[in-house]
PDB file of C-alpha atoms in Angstrom:
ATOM      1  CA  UNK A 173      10.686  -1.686  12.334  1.00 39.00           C
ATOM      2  CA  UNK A 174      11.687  -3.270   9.026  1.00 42.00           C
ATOM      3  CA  UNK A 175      12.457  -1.455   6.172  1.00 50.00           C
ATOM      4  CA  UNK A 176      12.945  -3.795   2.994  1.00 46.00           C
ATOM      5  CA  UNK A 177      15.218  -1.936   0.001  1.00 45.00           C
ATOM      6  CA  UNK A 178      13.682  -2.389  -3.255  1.00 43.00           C
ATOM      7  CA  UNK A 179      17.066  -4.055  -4.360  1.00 40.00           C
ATOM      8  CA  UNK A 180      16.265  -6.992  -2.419  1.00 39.00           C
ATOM      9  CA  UNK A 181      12.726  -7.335  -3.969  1.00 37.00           C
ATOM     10  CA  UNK A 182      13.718  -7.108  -7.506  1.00 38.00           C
ATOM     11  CA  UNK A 183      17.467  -8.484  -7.890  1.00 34.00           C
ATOM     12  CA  UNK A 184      18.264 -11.305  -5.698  1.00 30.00           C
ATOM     13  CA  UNK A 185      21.937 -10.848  -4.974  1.00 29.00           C
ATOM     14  CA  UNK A 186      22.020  -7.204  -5.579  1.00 32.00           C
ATOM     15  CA  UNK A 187      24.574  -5.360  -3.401  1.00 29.00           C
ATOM     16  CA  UNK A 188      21.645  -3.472  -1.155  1.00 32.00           C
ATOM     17  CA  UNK A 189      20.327  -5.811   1.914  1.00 28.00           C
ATOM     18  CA  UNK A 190      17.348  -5.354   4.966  1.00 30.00           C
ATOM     19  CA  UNK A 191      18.013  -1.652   6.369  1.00 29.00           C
ATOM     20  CA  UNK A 192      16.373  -1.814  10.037  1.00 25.00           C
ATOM     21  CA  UNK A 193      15.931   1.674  11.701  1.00 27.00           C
ATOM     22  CA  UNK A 194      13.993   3.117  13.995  1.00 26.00           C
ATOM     23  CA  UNK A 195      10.693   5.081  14.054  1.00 26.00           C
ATOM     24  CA  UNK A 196      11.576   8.196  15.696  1.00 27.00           C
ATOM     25  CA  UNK A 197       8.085  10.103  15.546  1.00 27.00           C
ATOM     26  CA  UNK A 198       5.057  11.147  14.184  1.00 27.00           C
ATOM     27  CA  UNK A 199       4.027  13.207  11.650  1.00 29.00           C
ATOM     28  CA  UNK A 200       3.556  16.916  11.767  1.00 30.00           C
ATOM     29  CA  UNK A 201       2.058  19.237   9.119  1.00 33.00           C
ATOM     30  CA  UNK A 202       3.979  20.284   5.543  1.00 36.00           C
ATOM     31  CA  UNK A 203       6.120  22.719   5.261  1.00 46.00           C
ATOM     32  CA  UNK A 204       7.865  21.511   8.394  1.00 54.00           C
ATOM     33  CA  UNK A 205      10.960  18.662   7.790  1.00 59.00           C
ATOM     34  CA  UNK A 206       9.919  16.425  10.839  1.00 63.00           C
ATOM     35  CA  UNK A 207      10.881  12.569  11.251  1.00 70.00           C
ATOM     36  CA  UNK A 208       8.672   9.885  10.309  1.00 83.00           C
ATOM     37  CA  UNK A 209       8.787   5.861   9.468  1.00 85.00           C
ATOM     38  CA  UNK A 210      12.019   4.460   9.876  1.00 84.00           C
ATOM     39  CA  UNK A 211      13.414   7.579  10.863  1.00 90.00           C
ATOM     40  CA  UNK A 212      13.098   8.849   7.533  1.00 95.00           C
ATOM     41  CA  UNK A 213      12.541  12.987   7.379  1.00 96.00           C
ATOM     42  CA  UNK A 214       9.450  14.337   4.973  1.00 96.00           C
ATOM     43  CA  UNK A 215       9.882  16.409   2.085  1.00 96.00           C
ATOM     44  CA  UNK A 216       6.426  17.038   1.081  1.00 95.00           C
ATOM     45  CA  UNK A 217       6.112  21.032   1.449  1.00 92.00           C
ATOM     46  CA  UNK A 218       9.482  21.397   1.951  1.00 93.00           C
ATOM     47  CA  UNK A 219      11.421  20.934  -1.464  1.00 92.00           C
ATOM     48  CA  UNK A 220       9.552  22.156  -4.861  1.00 92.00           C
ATOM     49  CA  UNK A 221       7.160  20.210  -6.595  1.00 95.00           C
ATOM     50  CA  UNK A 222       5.648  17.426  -6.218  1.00 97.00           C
ATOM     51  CA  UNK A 223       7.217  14.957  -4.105  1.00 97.00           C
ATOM     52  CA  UNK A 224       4.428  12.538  -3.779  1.00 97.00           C
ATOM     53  CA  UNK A 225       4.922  11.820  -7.770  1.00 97.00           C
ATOM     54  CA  UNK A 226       8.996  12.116  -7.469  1.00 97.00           C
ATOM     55  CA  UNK A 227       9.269   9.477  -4.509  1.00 97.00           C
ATOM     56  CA  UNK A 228       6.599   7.329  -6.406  1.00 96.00           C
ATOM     57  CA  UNK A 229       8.474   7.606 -10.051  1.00 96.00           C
ATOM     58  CA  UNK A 230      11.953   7.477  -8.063  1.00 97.00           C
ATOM     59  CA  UNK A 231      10.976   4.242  -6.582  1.00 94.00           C
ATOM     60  CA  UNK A 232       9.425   2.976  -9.317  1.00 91.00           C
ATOM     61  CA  UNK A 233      12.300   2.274 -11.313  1.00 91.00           C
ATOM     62  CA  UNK A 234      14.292  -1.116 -11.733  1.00 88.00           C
ATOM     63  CA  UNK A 235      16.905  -0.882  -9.097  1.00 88.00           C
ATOM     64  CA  UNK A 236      20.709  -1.303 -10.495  1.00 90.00           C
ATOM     65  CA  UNK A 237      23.707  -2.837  -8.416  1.00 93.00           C
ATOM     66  CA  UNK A 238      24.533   0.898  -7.661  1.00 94.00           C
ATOM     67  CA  UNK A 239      21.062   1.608  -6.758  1.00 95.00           C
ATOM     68  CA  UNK A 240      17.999   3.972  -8.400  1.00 97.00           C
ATOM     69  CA  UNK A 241      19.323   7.873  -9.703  1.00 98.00           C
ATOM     70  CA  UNK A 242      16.764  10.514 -10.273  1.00 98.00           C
ATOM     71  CA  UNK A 243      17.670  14.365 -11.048  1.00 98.00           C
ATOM     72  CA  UNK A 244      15.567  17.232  -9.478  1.00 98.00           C
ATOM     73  CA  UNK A 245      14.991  20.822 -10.518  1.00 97.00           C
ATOM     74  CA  UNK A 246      15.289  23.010  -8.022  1.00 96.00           C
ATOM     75  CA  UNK A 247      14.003  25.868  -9.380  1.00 96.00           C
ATOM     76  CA  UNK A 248      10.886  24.544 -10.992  1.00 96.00           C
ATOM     77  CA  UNK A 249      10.281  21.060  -9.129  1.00 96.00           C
ATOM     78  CA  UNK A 250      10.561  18.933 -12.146  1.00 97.00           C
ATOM     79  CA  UNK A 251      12.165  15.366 -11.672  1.00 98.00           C
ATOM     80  CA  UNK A 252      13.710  13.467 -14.366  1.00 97.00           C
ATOM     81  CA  UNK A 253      15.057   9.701 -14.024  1.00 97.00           C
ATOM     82  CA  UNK A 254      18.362   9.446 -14.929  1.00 96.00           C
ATOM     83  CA  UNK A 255      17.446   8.133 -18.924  1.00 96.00           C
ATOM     84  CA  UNK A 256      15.500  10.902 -19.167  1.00 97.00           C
ATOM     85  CA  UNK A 257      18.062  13.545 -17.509  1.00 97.00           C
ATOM     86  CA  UNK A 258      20.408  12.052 -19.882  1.00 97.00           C
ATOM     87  CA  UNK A 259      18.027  12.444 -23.001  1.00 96.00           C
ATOM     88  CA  UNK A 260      16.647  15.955 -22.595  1.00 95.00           C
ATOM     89  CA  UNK A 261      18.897  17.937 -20.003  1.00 96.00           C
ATOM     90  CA  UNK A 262      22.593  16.871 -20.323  1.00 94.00           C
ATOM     91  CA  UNK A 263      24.200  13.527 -22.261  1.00 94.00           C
ATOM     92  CA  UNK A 264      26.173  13.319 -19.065  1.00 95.00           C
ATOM     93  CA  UNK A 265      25.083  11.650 -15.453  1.00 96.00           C
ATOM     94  CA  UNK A 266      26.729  15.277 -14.246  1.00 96.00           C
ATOM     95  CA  UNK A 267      24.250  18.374 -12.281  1.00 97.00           C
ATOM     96  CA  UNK A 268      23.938  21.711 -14.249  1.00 94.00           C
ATOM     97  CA  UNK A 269      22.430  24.429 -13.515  1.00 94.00           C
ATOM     98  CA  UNK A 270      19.318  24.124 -11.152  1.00 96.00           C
ATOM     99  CA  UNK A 271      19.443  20.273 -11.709  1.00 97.00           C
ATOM    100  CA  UNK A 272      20.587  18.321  -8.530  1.00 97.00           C
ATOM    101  CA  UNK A 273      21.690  14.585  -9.126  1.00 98.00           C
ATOM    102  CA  UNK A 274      21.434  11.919  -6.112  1.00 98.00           C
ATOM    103  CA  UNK A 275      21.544   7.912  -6.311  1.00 98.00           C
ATOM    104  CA  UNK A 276      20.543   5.447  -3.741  1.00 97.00           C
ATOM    105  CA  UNK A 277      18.254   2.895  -2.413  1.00 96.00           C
ATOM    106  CA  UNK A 278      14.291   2.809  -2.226  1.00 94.00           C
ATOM    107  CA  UNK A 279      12.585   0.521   1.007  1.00 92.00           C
ATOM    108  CA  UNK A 280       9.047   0.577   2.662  1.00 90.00           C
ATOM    109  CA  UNK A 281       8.801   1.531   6.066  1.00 89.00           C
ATOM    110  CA  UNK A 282       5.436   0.750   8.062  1.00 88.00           C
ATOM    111  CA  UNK A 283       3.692   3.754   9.139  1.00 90.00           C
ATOM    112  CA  UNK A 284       0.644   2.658  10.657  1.00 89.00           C
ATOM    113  CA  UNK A 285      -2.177  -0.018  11.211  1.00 88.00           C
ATOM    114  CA  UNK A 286      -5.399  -0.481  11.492  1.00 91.00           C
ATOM    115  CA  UNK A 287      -9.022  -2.460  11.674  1.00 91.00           C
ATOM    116  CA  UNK A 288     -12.023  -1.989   9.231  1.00 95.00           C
ATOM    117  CA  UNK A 289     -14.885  -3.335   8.221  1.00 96.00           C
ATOM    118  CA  UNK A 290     -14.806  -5.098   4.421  1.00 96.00           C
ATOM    119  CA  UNK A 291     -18.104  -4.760   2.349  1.00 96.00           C
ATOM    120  CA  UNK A 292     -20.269  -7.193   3.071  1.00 97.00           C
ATOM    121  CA  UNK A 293     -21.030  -9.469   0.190  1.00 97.00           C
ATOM    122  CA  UNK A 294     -24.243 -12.208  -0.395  1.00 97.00           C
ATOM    123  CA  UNK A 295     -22.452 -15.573   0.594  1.00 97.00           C
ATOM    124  CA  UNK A 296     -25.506 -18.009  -0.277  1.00 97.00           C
ATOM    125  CA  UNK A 297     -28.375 -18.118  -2.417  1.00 97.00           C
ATOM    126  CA  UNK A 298     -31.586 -16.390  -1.961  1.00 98.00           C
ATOM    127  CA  UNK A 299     -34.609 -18.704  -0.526  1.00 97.00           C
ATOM    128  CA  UNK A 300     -38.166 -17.379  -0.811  1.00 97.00           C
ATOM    129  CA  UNK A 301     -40.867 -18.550   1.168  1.00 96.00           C
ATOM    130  CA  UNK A 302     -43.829 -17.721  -1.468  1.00 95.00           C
ATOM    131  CA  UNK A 303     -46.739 -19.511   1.504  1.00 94.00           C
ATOM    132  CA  UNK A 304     -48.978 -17.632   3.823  1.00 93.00           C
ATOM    133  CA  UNK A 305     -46.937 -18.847   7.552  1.00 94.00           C
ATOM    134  CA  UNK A 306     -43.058 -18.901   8.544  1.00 95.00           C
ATOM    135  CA  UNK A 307     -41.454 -21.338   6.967  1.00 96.00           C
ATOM    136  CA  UNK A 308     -37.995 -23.044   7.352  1.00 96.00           C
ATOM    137  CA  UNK A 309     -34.683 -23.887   5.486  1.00 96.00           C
ATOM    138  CA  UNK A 310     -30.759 -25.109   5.849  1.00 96.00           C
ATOM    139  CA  UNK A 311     -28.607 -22.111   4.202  1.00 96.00           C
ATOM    140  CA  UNK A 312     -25.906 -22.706   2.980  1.00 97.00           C
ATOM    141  CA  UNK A 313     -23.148 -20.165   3.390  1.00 95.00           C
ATOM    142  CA  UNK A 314     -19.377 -20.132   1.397  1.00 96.00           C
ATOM    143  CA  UNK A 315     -16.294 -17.298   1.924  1.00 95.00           C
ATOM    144  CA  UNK A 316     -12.778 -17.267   1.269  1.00 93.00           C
ATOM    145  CA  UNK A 317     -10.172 -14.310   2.546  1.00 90.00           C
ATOM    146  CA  UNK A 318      -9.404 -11.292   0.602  1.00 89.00           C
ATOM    147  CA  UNK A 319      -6.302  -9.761  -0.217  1.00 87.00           C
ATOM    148  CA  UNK A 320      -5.329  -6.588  -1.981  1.00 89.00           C
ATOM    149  CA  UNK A 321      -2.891  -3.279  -2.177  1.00 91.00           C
ATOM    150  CA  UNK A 322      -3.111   0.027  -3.390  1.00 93.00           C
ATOM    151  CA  UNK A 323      -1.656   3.216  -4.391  1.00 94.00           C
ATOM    152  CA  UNK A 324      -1.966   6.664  -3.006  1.00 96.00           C
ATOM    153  CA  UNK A 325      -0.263   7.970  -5.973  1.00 93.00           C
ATOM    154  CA  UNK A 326       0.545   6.531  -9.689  1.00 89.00           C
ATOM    155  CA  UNK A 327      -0.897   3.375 -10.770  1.00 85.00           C
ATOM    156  CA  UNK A 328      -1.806   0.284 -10.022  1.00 88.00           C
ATOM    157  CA  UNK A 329       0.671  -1.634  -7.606  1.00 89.00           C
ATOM    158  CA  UNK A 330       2.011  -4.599  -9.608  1.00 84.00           C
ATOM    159  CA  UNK A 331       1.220  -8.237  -7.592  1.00 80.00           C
ATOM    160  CA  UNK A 332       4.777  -8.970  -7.425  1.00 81.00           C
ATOM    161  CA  UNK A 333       5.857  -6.018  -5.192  1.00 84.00           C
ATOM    162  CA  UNK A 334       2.780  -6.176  -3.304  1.00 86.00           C
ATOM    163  CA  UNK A 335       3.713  -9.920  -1.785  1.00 82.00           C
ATOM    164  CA  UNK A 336       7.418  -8.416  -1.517  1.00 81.00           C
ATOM    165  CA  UNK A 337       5.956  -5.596   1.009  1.00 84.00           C
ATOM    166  CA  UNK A 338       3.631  -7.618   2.913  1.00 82.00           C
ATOM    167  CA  UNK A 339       4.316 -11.297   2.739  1.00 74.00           C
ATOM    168  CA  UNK A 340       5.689 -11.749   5.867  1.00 56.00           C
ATOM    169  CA  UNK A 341       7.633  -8.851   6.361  1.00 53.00           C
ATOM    170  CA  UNK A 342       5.744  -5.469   7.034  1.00 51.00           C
ATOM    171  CA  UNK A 343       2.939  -7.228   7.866  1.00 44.00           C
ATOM    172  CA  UNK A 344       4.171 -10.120   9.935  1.00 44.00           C
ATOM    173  CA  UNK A 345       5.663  -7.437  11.834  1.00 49.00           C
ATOM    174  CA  UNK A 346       3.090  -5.473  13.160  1.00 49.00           C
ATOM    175  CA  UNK A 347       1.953  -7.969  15.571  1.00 46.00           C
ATOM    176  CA  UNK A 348      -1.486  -8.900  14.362  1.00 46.00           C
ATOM    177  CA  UNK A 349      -3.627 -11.459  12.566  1.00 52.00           C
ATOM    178  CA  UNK A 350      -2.456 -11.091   9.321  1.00 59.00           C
ATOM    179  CA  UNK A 351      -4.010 -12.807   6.660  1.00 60.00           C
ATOM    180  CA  UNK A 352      -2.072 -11.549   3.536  1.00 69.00           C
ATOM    181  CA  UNK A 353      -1.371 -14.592   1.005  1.00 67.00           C
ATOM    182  CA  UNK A 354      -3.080 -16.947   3.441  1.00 72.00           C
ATOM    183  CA  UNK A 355      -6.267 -18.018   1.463  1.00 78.00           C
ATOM    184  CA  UNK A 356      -8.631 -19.612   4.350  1.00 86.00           C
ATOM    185  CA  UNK A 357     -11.908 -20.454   3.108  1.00 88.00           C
ATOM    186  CA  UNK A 358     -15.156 -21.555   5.017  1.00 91.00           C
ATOM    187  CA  UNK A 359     -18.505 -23.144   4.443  1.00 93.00           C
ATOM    188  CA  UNK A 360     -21.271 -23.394   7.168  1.00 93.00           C
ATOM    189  CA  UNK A 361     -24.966 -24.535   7.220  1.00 95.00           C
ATOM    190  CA  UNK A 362     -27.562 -23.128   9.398  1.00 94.00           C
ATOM    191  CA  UNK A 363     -31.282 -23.662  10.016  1.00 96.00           C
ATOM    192  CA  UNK A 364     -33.354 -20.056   9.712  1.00 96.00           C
ATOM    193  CA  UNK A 365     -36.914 -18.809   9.387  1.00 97.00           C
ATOM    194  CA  UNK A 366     -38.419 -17.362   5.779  1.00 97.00           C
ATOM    195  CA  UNK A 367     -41.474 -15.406   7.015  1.00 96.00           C
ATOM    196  CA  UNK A 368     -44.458 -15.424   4.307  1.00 96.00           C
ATOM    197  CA  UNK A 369     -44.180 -13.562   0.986  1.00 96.00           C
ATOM    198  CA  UNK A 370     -40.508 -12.894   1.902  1.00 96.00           C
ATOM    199  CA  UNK A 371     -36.854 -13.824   0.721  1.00 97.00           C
ATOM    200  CA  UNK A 372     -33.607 -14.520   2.626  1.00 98.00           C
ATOM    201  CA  UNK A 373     -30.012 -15.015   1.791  1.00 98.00           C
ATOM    202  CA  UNK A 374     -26.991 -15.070   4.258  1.00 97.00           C
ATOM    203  CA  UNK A 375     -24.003 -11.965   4.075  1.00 97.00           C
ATOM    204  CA  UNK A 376     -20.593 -12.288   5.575  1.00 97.00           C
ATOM    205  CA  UNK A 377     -18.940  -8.854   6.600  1.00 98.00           C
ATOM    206  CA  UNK A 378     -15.311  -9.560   6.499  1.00 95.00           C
ATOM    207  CA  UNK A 379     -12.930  -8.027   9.287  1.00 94.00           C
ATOM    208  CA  UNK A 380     -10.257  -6.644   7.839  1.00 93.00           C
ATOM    209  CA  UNK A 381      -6.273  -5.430   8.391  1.00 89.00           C
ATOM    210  CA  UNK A 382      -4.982  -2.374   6.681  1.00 91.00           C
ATOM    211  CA  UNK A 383      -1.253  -1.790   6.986  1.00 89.00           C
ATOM    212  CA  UNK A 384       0.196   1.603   5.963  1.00 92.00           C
ATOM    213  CA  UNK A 385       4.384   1.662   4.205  1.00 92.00           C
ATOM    214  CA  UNK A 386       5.662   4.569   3.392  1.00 94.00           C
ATOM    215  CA  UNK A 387       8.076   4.230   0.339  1.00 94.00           C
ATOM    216  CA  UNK A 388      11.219   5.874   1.489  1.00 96.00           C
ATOM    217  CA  UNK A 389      14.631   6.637  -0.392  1.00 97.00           C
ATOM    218  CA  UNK A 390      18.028   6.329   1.443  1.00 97.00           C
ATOM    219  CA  UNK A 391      21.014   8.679   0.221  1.00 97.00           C
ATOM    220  CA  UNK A 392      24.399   7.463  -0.987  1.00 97.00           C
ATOM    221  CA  UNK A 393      24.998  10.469  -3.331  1.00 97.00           C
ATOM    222  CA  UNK A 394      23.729  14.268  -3.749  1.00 98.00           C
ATOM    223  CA  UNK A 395      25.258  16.020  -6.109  1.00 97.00           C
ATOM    224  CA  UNK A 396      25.094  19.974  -7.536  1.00 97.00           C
ATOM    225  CA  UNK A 397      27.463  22.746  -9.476  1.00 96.00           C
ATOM    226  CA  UNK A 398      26.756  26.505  -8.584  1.00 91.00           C
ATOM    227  CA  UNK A 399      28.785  27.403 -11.246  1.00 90.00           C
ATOM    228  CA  UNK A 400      32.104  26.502  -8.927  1.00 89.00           C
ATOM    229  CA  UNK A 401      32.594  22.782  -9.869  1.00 93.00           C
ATOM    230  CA  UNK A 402      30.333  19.749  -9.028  1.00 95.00           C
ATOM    231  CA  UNK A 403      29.865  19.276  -5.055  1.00 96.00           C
ATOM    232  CA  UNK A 404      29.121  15.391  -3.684  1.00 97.00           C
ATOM    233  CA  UNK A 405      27.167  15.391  -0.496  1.00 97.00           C
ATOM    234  CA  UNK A 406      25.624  12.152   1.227  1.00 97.00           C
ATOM    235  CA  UNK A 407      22.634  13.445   2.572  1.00 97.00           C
ATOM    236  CA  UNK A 408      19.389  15.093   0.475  1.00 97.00           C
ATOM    237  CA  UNK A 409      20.266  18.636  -0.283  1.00 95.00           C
ATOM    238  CA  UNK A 410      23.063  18.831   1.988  1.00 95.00           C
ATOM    239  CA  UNK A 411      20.688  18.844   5.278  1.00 95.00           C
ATOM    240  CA  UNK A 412      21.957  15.705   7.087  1.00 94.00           C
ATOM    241  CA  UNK A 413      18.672  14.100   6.309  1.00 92.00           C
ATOM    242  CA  UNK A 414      20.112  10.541   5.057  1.00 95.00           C
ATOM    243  CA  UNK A 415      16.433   9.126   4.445  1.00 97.00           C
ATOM    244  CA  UNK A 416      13.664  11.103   3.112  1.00 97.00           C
ATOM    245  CA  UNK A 417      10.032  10.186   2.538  1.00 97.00           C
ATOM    246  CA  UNK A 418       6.726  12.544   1.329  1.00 96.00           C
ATOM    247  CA  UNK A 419       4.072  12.077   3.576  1.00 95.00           C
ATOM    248  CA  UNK A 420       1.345  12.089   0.602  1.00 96.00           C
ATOM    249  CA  UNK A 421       2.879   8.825  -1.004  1.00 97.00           C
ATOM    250  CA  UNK A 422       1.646   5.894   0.561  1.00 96.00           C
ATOM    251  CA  UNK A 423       1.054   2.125   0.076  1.00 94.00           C
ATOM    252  CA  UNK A 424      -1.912   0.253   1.769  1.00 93.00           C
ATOM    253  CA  UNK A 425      -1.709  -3.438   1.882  1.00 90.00           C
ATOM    254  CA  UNK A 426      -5.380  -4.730   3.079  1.00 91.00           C
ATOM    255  CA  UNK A 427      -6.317  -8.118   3.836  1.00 89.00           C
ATOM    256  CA  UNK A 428      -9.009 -10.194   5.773  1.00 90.00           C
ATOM    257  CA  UNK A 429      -8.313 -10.960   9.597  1.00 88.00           C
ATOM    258  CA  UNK A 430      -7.697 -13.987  10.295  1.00 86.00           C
ATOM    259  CA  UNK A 431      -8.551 -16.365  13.972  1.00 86.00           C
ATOM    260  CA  UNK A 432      -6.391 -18.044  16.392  1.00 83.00           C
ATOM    261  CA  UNK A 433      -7.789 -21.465  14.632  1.00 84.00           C
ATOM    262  CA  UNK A 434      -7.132 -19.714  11.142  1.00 82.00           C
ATOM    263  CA  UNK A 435     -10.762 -19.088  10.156  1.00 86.00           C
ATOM    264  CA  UNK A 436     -11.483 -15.966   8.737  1.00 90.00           C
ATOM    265  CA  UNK A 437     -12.738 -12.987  11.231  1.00 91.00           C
ATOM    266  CA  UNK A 438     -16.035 -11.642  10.492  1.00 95.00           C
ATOM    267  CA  UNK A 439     -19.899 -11.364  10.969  1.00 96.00           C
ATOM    268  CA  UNK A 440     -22.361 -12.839   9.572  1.00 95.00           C
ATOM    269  CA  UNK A 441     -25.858 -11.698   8.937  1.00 96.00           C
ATOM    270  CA  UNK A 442     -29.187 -12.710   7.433  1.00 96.00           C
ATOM    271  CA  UNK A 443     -30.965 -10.558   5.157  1.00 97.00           C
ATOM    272  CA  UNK A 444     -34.769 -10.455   3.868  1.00 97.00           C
ATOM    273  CA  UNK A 445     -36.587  -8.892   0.803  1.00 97.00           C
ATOM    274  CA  UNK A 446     -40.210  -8.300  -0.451  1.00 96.00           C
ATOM    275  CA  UNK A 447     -41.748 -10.709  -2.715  1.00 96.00           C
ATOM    276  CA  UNK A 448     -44.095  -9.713  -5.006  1.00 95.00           C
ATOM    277  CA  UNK A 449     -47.549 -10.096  -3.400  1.00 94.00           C
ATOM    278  CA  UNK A 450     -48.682 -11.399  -6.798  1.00 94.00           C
ATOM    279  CA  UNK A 451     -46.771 -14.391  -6.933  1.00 93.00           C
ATOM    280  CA  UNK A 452     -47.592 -15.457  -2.753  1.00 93.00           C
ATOM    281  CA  UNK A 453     -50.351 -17.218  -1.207  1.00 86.00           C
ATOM    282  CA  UNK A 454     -52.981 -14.924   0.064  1.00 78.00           C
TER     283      UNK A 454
END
């Protein structure tokens, strides 16, 4: 399983590179630290406040050559970046009090895949058949793939970081017709009946791939002071966990299936509606 650091999406050349690791199990319920994607152990329920929001605001900053910092309270569950640690808690990058300090490196690790059904949209025109017997017509019908990502938590997931995830990494990986970034269009024509006083137009349901990452954070430092100097750990909280992860924090990268031949996968239907008996031959 691959597990791409956000260094290597944001700063080519930065010091962090691919971290590959291996998914050790499944998840259990909160409150419980259990192993998950890449190995990585879950916090949510576990540590205080909310970790969906603190992985999701940890990650989301601009990775350094030293990696991404982020301060946590561990009294109250407040997080802080490290700009804003150094603005409203201490003009030092030193822990104080119930605020523990840790740098290091953000990646996406797939947690699971699978297939749905996209909404079906109206892929040709309407024809309407406004005579008193079946009539008949050449449809024309026009698609092209889909491909999006979203957020579990925060906002919007920027384009950029969305092909960095799922361009032939994550996805490419998990073994399946992937269409992500590869547009295929199609255009068809087909001969079908219009009964009398009634309408038709052609629909395409799109099959569709949804692959699950988990944004996870690996540990270089951990840092606190109990009041007897500052102590440096290099796992989160001092419980050999090296990579962490909350379980409510996801990304979902979704994008039409594609053929063997590269066509898109799908279904296509034909669907009829009422004229008004006013305007049809009676």
């Amino acid at each position: 399983m691959r597990l791409i650091r956000t260094s290597t999406l944001r700063k080519c050349g930065a010091v962090a590179a691919t971290t590959v690791l291996a998914i050790t199990g499944l998840l259990t319920g909160a409150g419980t630290a259990t192993a998950g994607p890449a190995g990585a152990t879950n916090i949510r329920g576990v540590d205080p406040g909310d970790t969906d929001r603190m992985i999701e605001r940890l990650c989301g900053q601009e990775t350094s050559l030293t990696g991404v910092y982020g301060a946590l309270n561990v009294d109250t569950g407040e997080f802080k970046t490290q700009d804003e640690y150094l603005r409203d808690v201490f003009g030092l990058w030193k822990p104080a009090g119930p605020w523990e300090l840790f740098r290091g490196w953000c990646g996406y690790a797939e947690a699971s895949t699978w297939s749905i059904k996209g909404d079906t949209v109206r892929t040709s025109r309407w024809i309407g058949n406004k005579g008193s017997a079946d009539d008949k017509e050449t449809f024309v019908s026009s698609y092209s793939t889909k491909t999006f990502a979203k957020k579990s938590v925060g906002g919007t997931i920027s384009l950029s970081l969305a092909k960095s995830i799922f361009s032939g990494t994550v996805g490419g990986s998990a073994g399946y017709e992937w269409g992500w970034e590869k547009e295929s269009k199609f255009e068809t024509r087909s001969e079908k009946t219009i009964p009398p006083c009634r309408q038709v137009a052609v629909t395409w349901t799109p099959y569709q791939r949804v692959v699950r990452v988990n944004p996870v954070f690996h540990v270089e430092d951990y840092q606190w002071n109990k009041g007897d100097g500052d102590r440096t750990v290099h796992s989160w909280r001092d419980r050999g966990y090296q990579t962490v992860y909350s379980h409510g924090y996801y990304i979902d990268g979704i994008s039409d299936k594609l053929l063997p031949s590269g066509q898109p996968d799908g279904r296509e239907d034909k669907i009829e509606e009422k004229l008004d008996p006013a305007s049809c031959t009676k």
